[in-house]
CSV table of C-alpha atoms and ligand atoms in Angstrom, one decimal:
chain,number,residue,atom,x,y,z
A,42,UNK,CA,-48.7,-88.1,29.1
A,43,UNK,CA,-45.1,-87.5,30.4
A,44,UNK,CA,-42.3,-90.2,30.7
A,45,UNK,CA,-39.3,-90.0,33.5
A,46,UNK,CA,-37.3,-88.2,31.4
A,47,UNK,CA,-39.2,-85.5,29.9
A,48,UNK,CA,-40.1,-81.8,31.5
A,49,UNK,CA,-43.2,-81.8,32.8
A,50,UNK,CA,-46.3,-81.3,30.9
A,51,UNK,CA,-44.1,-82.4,27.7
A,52,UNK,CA,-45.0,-84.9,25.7
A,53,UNK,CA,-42.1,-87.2,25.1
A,54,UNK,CA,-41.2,-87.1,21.1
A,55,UNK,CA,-41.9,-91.0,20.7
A,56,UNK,CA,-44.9,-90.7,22.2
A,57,UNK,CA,-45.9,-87.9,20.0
A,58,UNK,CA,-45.0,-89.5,16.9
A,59,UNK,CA,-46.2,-92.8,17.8
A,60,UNK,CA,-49.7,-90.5,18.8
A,61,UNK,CA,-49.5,-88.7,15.3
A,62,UNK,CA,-49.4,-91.6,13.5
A,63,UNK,CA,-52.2,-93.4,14.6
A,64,UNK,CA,-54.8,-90.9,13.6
A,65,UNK,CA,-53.4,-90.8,9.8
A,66,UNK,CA,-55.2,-92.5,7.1
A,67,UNK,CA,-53.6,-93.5,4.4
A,68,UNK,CA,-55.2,-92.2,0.8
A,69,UNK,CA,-57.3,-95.0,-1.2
A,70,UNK,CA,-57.4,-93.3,-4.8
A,71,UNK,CA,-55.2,-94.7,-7.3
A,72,UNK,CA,-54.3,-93.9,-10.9
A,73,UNK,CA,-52.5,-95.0,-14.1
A,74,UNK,CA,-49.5,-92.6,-15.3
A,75,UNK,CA,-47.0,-93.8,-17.8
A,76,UNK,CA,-43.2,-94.5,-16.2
A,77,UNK,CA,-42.2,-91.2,-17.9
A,78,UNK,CA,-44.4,-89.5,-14.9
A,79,UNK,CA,-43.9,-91.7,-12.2
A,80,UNK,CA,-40.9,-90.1,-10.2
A,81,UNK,CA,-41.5,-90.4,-6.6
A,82,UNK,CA,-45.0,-92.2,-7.1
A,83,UNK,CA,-46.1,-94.3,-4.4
A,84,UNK,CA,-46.7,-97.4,-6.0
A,85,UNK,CA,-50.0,-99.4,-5.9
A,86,UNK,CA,-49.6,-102.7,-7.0
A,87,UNK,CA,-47.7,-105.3,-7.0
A,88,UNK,CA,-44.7,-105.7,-9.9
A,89,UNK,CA,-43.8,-109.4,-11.6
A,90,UNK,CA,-41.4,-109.1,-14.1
A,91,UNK,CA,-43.4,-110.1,-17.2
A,92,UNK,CA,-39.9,-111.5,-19.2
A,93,UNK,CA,-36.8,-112.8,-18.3
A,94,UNK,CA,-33.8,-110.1,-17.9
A,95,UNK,CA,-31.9,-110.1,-20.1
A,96,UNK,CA,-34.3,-111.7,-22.3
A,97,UNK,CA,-31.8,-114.7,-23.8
A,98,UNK,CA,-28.3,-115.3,-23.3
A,99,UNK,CA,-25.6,-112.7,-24.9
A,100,UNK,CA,-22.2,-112.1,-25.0
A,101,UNK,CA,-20.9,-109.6,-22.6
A,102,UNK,CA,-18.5,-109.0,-24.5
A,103,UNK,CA,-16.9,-107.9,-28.0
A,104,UNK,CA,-15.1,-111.4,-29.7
A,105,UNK,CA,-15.6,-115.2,-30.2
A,106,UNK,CA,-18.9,-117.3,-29.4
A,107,UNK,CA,-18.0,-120.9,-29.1
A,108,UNK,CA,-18.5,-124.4,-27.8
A,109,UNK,CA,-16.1,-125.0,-24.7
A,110,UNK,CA,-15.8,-128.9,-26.2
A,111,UNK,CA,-14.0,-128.0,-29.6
A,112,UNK,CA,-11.1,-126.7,-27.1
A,113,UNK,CA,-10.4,-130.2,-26.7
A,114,UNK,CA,-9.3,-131.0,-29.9
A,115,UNK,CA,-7.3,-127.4,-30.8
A,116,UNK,CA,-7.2,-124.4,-29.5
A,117,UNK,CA,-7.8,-122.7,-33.3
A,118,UNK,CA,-11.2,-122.7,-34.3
A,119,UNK,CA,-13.0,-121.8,-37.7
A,120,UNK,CA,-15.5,-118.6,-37.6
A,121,UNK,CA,-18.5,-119.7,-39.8
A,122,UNK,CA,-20.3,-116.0,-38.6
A,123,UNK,CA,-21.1,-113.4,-37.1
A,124,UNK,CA,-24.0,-112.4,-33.9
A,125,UNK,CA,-24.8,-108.9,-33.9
A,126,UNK,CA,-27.0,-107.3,-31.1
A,127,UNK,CA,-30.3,-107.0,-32.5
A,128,UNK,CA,-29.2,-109.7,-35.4
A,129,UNK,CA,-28.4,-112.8,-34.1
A,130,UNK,CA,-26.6,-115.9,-36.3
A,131,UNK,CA,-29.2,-118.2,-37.6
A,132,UNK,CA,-27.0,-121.0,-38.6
A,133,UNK,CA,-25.8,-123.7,-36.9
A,134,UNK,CA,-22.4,-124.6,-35.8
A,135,UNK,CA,-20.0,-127.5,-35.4
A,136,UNK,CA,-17.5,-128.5,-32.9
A,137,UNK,CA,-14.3,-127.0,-34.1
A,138,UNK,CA,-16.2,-123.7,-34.9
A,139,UNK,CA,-17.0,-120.0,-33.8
A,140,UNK,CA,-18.8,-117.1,-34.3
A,141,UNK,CA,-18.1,-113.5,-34.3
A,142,UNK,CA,-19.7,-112.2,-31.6
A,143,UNK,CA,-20.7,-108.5,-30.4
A,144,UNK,CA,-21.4,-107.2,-26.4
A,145,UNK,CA,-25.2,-107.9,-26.1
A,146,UNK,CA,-25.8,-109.8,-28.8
A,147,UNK,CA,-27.3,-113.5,-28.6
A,148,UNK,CA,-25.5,-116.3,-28.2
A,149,UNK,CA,-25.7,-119.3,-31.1
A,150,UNK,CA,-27.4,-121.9,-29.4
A,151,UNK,CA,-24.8,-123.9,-30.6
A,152,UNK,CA,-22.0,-122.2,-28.2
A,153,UNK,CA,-21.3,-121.6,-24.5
A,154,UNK,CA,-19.0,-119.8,-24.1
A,155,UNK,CA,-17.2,-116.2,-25.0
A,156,UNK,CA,-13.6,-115.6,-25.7
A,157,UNK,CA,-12.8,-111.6,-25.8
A,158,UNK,CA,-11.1,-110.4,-28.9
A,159,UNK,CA,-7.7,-109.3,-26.7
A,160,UNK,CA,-7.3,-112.4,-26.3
A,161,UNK,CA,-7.4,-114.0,-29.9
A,162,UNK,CA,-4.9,-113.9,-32.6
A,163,UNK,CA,-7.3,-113.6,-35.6
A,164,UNK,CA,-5.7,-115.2,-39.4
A,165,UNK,CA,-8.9,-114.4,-42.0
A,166,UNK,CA,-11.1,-116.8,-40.5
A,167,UNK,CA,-8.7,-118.8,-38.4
A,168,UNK,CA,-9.2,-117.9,-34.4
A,169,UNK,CA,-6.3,-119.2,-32.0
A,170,UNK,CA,-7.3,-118.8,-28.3
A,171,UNK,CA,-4.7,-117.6,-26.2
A,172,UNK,CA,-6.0,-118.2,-22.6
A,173,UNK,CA,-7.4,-121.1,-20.7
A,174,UNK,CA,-11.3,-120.9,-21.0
A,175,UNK,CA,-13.6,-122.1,-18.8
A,176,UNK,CA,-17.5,-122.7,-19.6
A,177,UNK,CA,-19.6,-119.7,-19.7
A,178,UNK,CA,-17.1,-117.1,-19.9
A,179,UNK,CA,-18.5,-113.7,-20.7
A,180,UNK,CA,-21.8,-115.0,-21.3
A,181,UNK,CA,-24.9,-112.7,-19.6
A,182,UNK,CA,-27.4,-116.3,-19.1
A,183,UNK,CA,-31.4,-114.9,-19.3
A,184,UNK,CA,-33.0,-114.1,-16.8
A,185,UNK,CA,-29.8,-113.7,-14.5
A,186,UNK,CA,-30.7,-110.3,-13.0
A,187,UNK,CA,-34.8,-110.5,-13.0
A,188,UNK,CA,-36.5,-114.0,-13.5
A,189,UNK,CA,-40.0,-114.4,-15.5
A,190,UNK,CA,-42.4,-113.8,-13.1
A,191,UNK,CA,-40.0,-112.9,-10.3
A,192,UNK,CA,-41.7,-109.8,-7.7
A,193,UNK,CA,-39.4,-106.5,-8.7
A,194,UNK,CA,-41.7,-104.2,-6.6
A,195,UNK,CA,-44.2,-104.2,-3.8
A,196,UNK,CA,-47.2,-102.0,-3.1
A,197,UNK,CA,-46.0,-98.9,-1.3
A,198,UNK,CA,-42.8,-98.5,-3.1
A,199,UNK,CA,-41.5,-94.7,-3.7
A,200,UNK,CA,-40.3,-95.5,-7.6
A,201,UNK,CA,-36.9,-93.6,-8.2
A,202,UNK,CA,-34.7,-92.9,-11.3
A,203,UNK,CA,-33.2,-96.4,-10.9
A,204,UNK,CA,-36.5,-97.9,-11.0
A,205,UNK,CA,-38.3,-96.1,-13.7
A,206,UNK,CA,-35.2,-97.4,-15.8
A,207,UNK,CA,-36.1,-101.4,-14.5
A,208,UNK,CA,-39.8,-101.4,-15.3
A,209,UNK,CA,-38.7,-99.8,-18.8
A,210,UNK,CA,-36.1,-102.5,-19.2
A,211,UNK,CA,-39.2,-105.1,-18.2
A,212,UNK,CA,-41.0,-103.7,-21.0
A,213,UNK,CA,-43.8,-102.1,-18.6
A,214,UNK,CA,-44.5,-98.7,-20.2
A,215,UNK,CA,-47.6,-97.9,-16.8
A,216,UNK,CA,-48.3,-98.1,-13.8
A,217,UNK,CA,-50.5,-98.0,-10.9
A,218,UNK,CA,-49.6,-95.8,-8.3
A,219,UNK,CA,-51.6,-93.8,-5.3
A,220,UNK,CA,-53.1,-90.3,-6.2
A,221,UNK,CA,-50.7,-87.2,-4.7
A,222,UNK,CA,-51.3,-85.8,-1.4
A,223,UNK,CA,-52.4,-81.7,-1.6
A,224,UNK,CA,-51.0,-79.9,1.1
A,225,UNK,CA,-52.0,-76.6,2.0
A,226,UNK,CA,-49.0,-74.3,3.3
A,227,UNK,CA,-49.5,-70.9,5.4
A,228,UNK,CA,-47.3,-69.1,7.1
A,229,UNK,CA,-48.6,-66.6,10.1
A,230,UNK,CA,-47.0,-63.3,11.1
A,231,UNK,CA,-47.7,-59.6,10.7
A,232,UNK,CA,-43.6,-59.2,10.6
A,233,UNK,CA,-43.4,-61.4,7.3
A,234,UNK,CA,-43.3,-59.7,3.8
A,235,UNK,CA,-42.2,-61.9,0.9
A,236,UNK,CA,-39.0,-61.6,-1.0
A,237,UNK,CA,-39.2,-58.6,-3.4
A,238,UNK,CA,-41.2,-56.7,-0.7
A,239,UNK,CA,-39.4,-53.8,0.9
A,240,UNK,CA,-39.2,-54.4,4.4
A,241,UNK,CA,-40.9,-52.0,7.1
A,242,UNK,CA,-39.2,-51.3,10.5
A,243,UNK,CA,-39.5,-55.1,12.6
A,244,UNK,CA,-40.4,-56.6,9.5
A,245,UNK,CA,-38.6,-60.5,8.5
A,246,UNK,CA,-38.7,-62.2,5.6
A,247,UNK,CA,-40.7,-65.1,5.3
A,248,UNK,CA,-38.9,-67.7,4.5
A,249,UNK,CA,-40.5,-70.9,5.8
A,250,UNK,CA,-42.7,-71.7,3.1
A,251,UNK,CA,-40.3,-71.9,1.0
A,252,UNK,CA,-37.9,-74.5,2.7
A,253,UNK,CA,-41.4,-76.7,3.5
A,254,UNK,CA,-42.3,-76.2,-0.3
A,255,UNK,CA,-38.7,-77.8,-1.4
A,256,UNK,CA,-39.3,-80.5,1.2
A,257,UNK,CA,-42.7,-81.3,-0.1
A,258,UNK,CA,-41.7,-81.4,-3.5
A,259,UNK,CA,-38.7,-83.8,-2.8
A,260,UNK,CA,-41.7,-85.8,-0.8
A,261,UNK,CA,-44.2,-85.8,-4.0
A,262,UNK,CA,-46.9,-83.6,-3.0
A,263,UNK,CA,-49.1,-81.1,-4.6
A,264,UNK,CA,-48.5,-77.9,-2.9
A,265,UNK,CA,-51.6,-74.9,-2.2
A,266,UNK,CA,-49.9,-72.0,-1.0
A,267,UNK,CA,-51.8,-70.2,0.6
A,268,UNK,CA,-48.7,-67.1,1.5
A,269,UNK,CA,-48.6,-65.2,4.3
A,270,UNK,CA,-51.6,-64.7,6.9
A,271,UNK,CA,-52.0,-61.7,9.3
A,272,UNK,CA,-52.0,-62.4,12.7
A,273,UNK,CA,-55.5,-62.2,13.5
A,274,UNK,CA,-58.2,-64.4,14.5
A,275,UNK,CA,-60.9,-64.5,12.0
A,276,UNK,CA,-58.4,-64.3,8.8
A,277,UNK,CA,-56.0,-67.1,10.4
A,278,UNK,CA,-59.6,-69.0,10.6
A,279,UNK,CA,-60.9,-68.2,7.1
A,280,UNK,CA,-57.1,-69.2,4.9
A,281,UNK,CA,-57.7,-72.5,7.5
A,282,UNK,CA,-61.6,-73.8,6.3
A,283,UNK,CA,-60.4,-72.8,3.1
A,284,UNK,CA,-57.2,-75.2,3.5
A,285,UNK,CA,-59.3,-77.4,4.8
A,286,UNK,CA,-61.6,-77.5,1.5
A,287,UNK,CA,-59.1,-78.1,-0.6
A,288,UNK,CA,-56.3,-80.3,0.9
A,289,UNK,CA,-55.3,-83.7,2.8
A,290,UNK,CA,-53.0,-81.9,5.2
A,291,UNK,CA,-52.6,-78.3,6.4
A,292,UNK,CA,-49.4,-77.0,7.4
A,293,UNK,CA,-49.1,-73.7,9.3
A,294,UNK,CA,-46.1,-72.2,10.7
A,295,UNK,CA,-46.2,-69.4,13.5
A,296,UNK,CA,-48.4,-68.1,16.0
A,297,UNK,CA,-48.2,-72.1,18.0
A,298,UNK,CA,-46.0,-70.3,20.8
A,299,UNK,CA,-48.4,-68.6,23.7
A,300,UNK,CA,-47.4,-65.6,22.9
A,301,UNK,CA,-50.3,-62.4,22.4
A,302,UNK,CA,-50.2,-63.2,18.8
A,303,UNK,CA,-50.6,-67.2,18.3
A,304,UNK,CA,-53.7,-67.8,17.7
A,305,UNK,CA,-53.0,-70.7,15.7
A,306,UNK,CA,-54.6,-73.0,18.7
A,307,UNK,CA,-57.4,-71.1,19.3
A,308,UNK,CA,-58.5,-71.3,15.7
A,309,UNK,CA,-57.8,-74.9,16.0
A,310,UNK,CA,-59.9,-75.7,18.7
A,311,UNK,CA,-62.4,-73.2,17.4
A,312,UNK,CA,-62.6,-75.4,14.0
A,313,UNK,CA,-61.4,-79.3,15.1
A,314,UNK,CA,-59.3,-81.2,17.5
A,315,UNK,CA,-56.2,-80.2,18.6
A,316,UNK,CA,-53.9,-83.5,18.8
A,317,UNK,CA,-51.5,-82.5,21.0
A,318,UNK,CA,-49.4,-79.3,21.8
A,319,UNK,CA,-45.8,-79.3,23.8
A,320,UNK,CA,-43.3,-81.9,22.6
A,321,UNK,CA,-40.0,-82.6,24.8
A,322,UNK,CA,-38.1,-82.2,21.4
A,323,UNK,CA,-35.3,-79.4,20.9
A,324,UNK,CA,-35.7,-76.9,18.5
A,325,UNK,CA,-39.4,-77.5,18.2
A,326,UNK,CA,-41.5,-77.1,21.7
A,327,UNK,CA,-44.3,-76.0,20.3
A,328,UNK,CA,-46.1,-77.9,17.4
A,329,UNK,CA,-49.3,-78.4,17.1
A,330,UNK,CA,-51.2,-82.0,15.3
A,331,UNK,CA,-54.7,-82.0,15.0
A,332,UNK,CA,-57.3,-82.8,12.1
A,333,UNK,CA,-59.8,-80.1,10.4
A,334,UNK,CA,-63.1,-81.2,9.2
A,335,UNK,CA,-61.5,-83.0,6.0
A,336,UNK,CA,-58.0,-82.7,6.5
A,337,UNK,CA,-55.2,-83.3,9.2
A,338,UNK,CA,-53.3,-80.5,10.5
A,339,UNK,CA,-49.6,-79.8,11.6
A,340,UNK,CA,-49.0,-76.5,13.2
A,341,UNK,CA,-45.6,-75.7,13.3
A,342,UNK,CA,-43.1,-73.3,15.4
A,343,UNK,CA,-43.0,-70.0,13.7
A,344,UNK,CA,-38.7,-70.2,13.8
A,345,UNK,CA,-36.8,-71.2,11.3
A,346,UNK,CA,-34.8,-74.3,12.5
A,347,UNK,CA,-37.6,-75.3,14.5
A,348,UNK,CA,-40.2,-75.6,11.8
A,349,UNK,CA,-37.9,-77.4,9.6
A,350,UNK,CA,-36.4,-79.9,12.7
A,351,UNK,CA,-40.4,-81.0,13.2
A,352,UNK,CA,-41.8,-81.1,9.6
A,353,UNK,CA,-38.7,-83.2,9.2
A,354,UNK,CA,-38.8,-85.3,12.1
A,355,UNK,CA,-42.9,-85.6,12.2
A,356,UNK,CA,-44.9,-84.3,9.5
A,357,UNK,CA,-42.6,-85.9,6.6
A,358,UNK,CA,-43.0,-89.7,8.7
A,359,UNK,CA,-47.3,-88.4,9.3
A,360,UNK,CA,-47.4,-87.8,5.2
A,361,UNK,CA,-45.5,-90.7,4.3
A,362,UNK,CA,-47.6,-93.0,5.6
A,363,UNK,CA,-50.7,-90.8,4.0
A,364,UNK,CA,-49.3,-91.7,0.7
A,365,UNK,CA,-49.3,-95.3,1.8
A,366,UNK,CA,-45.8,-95.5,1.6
A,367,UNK,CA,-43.3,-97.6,3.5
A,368,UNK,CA,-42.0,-96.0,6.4
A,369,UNK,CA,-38.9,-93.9,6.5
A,370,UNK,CA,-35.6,-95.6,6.9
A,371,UNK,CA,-33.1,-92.6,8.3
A,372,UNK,CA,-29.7,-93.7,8.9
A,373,UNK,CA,-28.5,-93.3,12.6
A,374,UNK,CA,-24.4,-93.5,13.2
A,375,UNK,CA,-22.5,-93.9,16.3
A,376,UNK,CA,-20.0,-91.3,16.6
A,377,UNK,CA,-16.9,-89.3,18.2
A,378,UNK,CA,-18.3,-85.9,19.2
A,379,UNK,CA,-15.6,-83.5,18.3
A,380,UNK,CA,-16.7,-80.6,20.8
A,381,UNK,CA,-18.3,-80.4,23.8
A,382,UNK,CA,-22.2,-79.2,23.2
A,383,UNK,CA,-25.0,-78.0,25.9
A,384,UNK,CA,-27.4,-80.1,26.5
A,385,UNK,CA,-29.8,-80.2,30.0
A,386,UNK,CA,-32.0,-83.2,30.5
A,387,UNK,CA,-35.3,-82.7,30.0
A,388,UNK,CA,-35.9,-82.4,25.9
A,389,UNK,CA,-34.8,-84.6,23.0
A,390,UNK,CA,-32.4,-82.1,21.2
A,391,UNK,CA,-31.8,-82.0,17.2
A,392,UNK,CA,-28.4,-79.9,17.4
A,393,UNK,CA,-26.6,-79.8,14.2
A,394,UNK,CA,-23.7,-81.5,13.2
A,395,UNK,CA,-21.1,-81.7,10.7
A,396,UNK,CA,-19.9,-85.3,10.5
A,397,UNK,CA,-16.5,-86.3,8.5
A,398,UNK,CA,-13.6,-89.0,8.7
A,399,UNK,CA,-10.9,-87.3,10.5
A,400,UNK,CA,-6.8,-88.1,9.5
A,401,UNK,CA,-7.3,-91.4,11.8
A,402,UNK,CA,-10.2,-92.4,9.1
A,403,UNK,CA,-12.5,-92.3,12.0
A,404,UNK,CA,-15.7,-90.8,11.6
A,405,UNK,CA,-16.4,-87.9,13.7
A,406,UNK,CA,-19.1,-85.2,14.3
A,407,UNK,CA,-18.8,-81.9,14.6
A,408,UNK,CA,-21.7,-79.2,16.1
A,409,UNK,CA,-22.1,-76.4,13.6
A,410,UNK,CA,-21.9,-74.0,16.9
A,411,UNK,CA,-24.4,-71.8,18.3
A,412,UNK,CA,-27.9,-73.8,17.7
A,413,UNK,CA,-30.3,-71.0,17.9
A,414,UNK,CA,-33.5,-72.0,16.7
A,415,UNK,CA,-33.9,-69.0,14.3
A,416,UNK,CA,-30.6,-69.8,12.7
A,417,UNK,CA,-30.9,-71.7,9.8
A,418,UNK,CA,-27.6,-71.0,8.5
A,419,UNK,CA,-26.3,-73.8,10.9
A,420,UNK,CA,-28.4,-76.2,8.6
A,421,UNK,CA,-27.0,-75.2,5.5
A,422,UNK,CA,-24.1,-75.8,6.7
A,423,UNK,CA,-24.5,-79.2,8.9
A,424,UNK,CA,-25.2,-82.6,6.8
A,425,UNK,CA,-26.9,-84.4,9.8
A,426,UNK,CA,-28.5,-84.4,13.3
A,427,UNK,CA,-26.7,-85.1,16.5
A,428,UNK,CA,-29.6,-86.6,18.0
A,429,UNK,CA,-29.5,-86.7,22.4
A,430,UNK,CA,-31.8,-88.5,24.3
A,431,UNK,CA,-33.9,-86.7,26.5
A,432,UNK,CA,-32.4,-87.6,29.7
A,433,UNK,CA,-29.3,-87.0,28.3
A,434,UNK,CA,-27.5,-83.9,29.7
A,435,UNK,CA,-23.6,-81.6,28.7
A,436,UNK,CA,-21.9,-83.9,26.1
A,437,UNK,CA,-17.9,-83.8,26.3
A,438,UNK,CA,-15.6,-83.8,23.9
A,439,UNK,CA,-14.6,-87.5,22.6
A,440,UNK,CA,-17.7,-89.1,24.0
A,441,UNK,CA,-19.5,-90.9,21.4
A,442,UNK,CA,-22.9,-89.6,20.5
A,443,UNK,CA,-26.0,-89.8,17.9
A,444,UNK,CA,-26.0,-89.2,14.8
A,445,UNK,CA,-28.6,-89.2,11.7
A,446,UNK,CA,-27.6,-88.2,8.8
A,447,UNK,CA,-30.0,-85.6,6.3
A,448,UNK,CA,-31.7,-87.9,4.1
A,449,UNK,CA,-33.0,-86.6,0.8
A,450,UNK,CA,-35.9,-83.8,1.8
A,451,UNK,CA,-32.8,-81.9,3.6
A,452,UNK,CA,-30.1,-82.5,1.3
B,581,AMP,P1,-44.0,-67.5,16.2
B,581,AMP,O1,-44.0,-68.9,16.3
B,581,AMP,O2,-45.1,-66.9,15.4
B,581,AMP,O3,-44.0,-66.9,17.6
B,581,AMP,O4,-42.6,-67.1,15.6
B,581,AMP,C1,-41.4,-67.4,16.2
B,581,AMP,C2,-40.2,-66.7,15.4
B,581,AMP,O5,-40.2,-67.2,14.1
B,581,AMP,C3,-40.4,-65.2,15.3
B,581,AMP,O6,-39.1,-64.6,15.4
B,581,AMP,C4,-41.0,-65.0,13.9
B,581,AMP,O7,-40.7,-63.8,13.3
B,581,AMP,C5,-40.3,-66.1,13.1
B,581,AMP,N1,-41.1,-66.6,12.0
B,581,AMP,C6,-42.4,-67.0,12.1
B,581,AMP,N2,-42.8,-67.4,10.9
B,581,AMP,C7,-41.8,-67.3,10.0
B,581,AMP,C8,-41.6,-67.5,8.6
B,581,AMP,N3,-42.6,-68.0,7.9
B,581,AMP,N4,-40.4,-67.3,8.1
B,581,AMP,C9,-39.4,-66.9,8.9
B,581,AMP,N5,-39.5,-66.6,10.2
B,581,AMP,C10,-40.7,-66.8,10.8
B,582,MG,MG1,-45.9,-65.2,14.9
């Protein structure tokens, strides 16, 4: 597959993705776990709110529950008691009277409206009103922010902080969300020796796995590290079935390039369909999608920048929709490009960028300089992509360009 504005023999990134994405199936198994453990769940039902929120009208503020019709007559009323939160009045009122009233607690059903204490000149039980009030001041009515009944959340929603705080505040102490993903990470090289290790002459640190293990645990996944694999044929095939055992995805990184020592492929076609291979996407030419026996597989470049620009851009969207998730939203701007950056047609390029709002209050975007894929000190220090089309080519300085900003598995 090409298109007219990839290299030849790429595969255009769209097309790749689009590609990818068809051959994942979403996971069927679903569980139980109480809100306290549901960070990041996917969730697998639907949720109706089984009360009103807030459950019955309360005062949203500290002062003076009344009935706006005893204004008519004087604007001094008599306070005949007192609402608490948690202890409501349980008396009646008359027109001409009030009751003291607290933030949160229920409103008499005898009143409708709230008068703050600033604004009342208070004489033992003798209340004068200094403002104008209007009906329903500073009353919360139920079910104003979540009606009986009303949807909250849908099947396939990622529950965050905020929400675990809702279904607490709907009184709904479980829930039913899909089982987590296992993911098995390896990372191929005879050069890579882990931190701690003392390094031999050519020697690198590894250090993939452990910005895909951050990622993955932002994304909600069980992680099988499987460290560092030799470059070798029949061990890079062993740590693979063994991935394949035990996990929903395997992700490798290294040894995708054709260089002496990437044997990734081989091993791949050796064990189960290679998906696809050389993607018109910059950093990230080489990357590999396929599915083992029991698993699916993502085969990423060996460099730094590279492997993190295509588990971003493909394997995070491929395992999203494996948890049965709803599909990534990533925020793309419009921008001024500060500087002028390299680009030749041919590839969809990733370079990183620094946006801000200059002294105009514009927003602009800035490249982080030299975008060598093995540098991934230009990521630490971008806070988006500057994202040019493949058929794009040199960008000058002032044109407008691209952007998407890092979402939450970078930042
Ligand atoms: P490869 O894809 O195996 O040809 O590797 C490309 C480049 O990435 C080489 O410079 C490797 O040393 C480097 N590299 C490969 N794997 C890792 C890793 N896990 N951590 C850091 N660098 C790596
Ligand atoms: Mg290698």
């Amino acid at each position: 597959m090409s298109d007219c504005c990839s290299a030849p023999g790429l595969l255009p990134f769209e097309s790749a993705l689009e590609n990818m994405l068809s051959q994942i199936t979403p996971v069927t198994q679903t569980l139980t776990l109480p809100i306290t453990q549901a960070l990041n769940a996917v969730l697998a039902q639907d949720i109706a709110s089984p009360i009103n929120v807030p459950n019955h009208n309360n005062s949203a503020m500290d002062g003076y529950a009344f009935a706006i019709e005893s204004l008519s007559q004087s604007n001094t009323l008599t306070m005949v008691g007192r609402s608490m939160a948690g202890a409501p009045f349980q008396g009646e009122c008359k027109l001409g009277e009030c009751i003291r009233i607290m933030t949160g607690a229920k409103m008499p059903t005898c009143c409708d409206s709230v008068e703050m204490q600033e604004n009342a000149q208070v004489e033992a039980n003798s209340i004068t009103f200094l403002k104008e009030k209007e009906l329903g001041s500073h009353v919360r009515n139920a079910g104003e922010d979540i009606q009986l009944g009303q949807q909250v959340f849908s099947q396939g929603h990622k529950i965050t902080a905020v929400d675990i705080g809702i279904l607490a505040s709907l009184g709904v102490s479980e829930v039913k969300v899909y089982r987590k993903l296992k993911v098995a990470l390896i990372a191929t090289g005879d050069e890579l020796k882990l931190p701690g290790q003392a390094l031999n002459s050519g020697d690198i640190y590894e250090s993939n796995s452990f910005v895909l293990r951050g990622m993955l645990d932002k994304l909600h996944v069980d992680v099988i590290d499987f460290g560092i694999i030799e470059d070798d044929f029949d061990s890079i095939k062993a740590a693979f079935v063994n991935a394949d055992k035990q996990a929903d995805a395997v992700i490798s990184s290294g040894g995708v390039s054709v260089g002496d020592a990437d044997y990734t492929k081989t091993v791949l076609d050796d064990l189960g369909e290679i998906g696809f291979w050389k993607i018109a996407m910059k950093p990230g030419k080489p990357f590999a999608f396929g599915k083992l026996p029991n698993s699916v597989f993502f085969g990423l470049p060996g460099n730094p920048v590279s492997a993190l620009v295509t588990f971003h851009q493909l394997a995070i969207v491929a395992l999203t929709k494996m948890q049965n998730a709803r599909e990534l939203k990533r925020t793309n701007l419009q921008v001024k490009c500060v500087n002028d950056l390299k680009k030749s047609p041919g590839r969809m390029d990733f370079q990183r960028g620094i946006l801000s709002v200059n002294e105009l209050g514009e927003n602009v975007v800035e490249s982080t300089g030299s975008q060598g894929s093995g540098i991934l000190s230009s990521l630490a220090r971008a806070n988006c992509f500057i994202v040019l089309a493949s058929d794009q080519g040199r960008v000058k300085a002032g044109e407008m360009v691209s952007v998407q900003l890092f979402d939450q598995y970078i930042v």
